[in-house]
mmCIF file of C-alpha atoms in Angstrom:
data_model
loop_
_atom_site.group_PDB
_atom_site.id
_atom_site.type_symbol
_atom_site.label_atom_id
_atom_site.label_comp_id
_atom_site.label_asym_id
_atom_site.label_seq_id
_atom_site.Cartn_x
_atom_site.Cartn_y
_atom_site.Cartn_z
ATOM 1 C CA MET E 1 -65.400 55.928 -12.742
ATOM 2 C CA GLU E 2 -64.545 52.394 -12.145
ATOM 3 C CA PHE E 3 -61.822 50.448 -13.967
ATOM 4 C CA ASP E 4 -60.819 46.804 -13.941
ATOM 5 C CA SER E 5 -57.158 47.368 -15.063
ATOM 6 C CA ILE E 6 -54.441 49.821 -15.543
ATOM 7 C CA ASP E 7 -54.778 49.343 -19.315
ATOM 8 C CA ALA E 8 -58.395 50.487 -19.189
ATOM 9 C CA VAL E 9 -57.396 53.484 -17.130
ATOM 10 C CA ARG E 10 -54.718 54.344 -19.688
ATOM 11 C CA LYS E 11 -57.099 53.862 -22.575
ATOM 12 C CA GLU E 12 -59.530 56.373 -21.026
ATOM 13 C CA ILE E 13 -56.622 58.767 -20.409
ATOM 14 C CA ASP E 14 -55.554 58.431 -24.011
ATOM 15 C CA GLN E 15 -59.131 59.173 -25.221
ATOM 16 C CA LEU E 16 -59.355 62.232 -23.034
ATOM 17 C CA ASP E 17 -55.911 63.450 -24.052
ATOM 18 C CA GLN E 18 -57.176 63.328 -27.666
ATOM 19 C CA GLN E 19 -60.146 65.510 -26.818
ATOM 20 C CA LEU E 20 -58.086 67.865 -24.666
ATOM 21 C CA VAL E 21 -55.596 68.432 -27.548
ATOM 22 C CA ALA E 22 -58.444 69.129 -29.914
ATOM 23 C CA LEU E 23 -59.953 71.774 -27.577
ATOM 24 C CA ILE E 24 -56.553 73.219 -26.894
ATOM 25 C CA ALA E 25 -56.028 73.607 -30.624
ATOM 26 C CA ARG E 26 -59.370 75.333 -30.906
ATOM 27 C CA ARG E 27 -58.276 77.702 -27.981
ATOM 28 C CA GLY E 28 -55.086 78.330 -29.982
ATOM 29 C CA GLU E 29 -57.075 79.506 -32.982
ATOM 30 C CA CYS E 30 -58.944 81.909 -30.787
ATOM 31 C CA VAL E 31 -55.802 83.268 -29.340
ATOM 32 C CA LYS E 32 -54.341 83.718 -32.824
ATOM 33 C CA ALA E 33 -57.479 85.682 -33.731
ATOM 34 C CA ALA E 34 -57.358 87.827 -30.561
ATOM 35 C CA ALA E 35 -53.842 88.880 -31.562
ATOM 36 C CA GLY E 36 -55.276 90.897 -34.436
ATOM 37 C CA PHE E 37 -57.522 92.940 -32.102
ATOM 38 C CA LYS E 38 -54.676 94.002 -29.617
ATOM 39 C CA LYS E 39 -52.699 97.114 -30.133
ATOM 40 C CA ASP E 40 -49.513 96.210 -28.273
ATOM 41 C CA SER E 41 -47.714 93.608 -26.043
ATOM 42 C CA THR E 42 -49.248 94.895 -22.863
ATOM 43 C CA ALA E 43 -52.676 94.101 -24.334
ATOM 44 C CA VAL E 44 -51.496 90.669 -25.271
ATOM 45 C CA ARG E 45 -50.283 90.024 -21.734
ATOM 46 C CA ALA E 46 -53.541 91.295 -20.196
ATOM 47 C CA PRO E 47 -52.810 90.335 -16.557
ATOM 48 C CA ASP E 48 -56.352 91.333 -15.468
ATOM 49 C CA ARG E 49 -57.900 88.954 -17.999
ATOM 50 C CA VAL E 50 -55.388 86.187 -16.896
ATOM 51 C CA GLN E 51 -56.579 86.474 -13.407
ATOM 52 C CA GLN E 52 -60.275 86.602 -14.440
ATOM 53 C CA VAL E 53 -59.798 83.254 -16.315
ATOM 54 C CA ILE E 54 -57.959 81.748 -13.296
ATOM 55 C CA ASN E 55 -60.724 82.771 -10.947
ATOM 56 C CA LYS E 56 -63.269 81.313 -13.348
ATOM 57 C CA VAL E 57 -61.639 77.941 -13.833
ATOM 58 C CA ARG E 58 -60.867 77.618 -10.073
ATOM 59 C CA GLY E 59 -64.587 77.951 -9.483
ATOM 60 C CA GLN E 60 -65.426 75.343 -12.161
ATOM 61 C CA ALA E 61 -62.707 73.004 -10.782
ATOM 62 C CA LYS E 62 -64.215 73.261 -7.408
ATOM 63 C CA ALA E 63 -67.651 72.489 -8.722
ATOM 64 C CA GLN E 64 -66.279 69.429 -10.418
ATOM 65 C CA GLY E 65 -64.477 68.284 -7.345
ATOM 66 C CA LEU E 66 -61.004 68.881 -8.724
ATOM 67 C CA PRO E 67 -58.607 70.582 -6.341
ATOM 68 C CA GLU E 68 -58.427 74.248 -7.359
ATOM 69 C CA GLU E 69 -54.640 74.204 -7.234
ATOM 70 C CA ILE E 70 -54.320 71.680 -10.007
ATOM 71 C CA ILE E 71 -56.398 73.596 -12.499
ATOM 72 C CA GLU E 72 -54.645 76.877 -11.581
ATOM 73 C CA GLN E 73 -51.279 75.321 -12.336
ATOM 74 C CA VAL E 74 -52.435 73.809 -15.592
ATOM 75 C CA TYR E 75 -54.060 77.055 -16.723
ATOM 76 C CA ARG E 76 -51.096 79.189 -15.727
ATOM 77 C CA ALA E 77 -48.779 77.112 -17.696
ATOM 78 C CA MET E 78 -51.173 76.957 -20.721
ATOM 79 C CA ILE E 79 -51.799 80.643 -20.534
ATOM 80 C CA THR E 80 -48.004 81.410 -20.376
ATOM 81 C CA ALA E 81 -47.477 79.312 -23.571
ATOM 82 C CA PHE E 82 -50.477 81.027 -25.364
ATOM 83 C CA ILE E 83 -49.222 84.494 -24.328
ATOM 84 C CA ASP E 84 -45.822 83.524 -25.972
ATOM 85 C CA TYR E 85 -47.679 82.380 -29.112
ATOM 86 C CA GLU E 86 -49.994 85.352 -29.229
ATOM 87 C CA LEU E 87 -46.915 87.730 -28.891
ATOM 88 C CA GLN E 88 -45.414 86.005 -31.840
ATOM 89 C CA GLN E 89 -48.609 86.261 -33.864
ATOM 90 C CA HIS E 90 -49.005 89.901 -32.766
ATOM 91 C CA SER E 91 -45.504 90.707 -33.916
ATOM 92 C CA GLU E 92 -46.067 88.950 -37.301
ATOM 93 C CA LEU E 93 -49.271 90.895 -37.928
ATOM 94 C CA LYS E 94 -47.707 94.218 -37.022
ATOM 95 C CA ALA E 95 -44.744 93.774 -39.206
#
């Protein structure tokens, strides 16, 4: 990518952020749906699945030339937030 100004960089970041938010919202809908299939909070937390996702995205980041540590930090933060959300959804479904 080549840019001729900081404004051009910021414009691109803003466009990417819009796309990312839309994708994260779609992921949230999947998380909400998953809550209905899980029988308890241990199943929601699913540490083996978390590690599986982290390993997968680290490999994808490496293939894209992104430092694996960056994607792991981003995904761990996102997964933590979604686990909290899914626990809330799961609790509401079971009530």
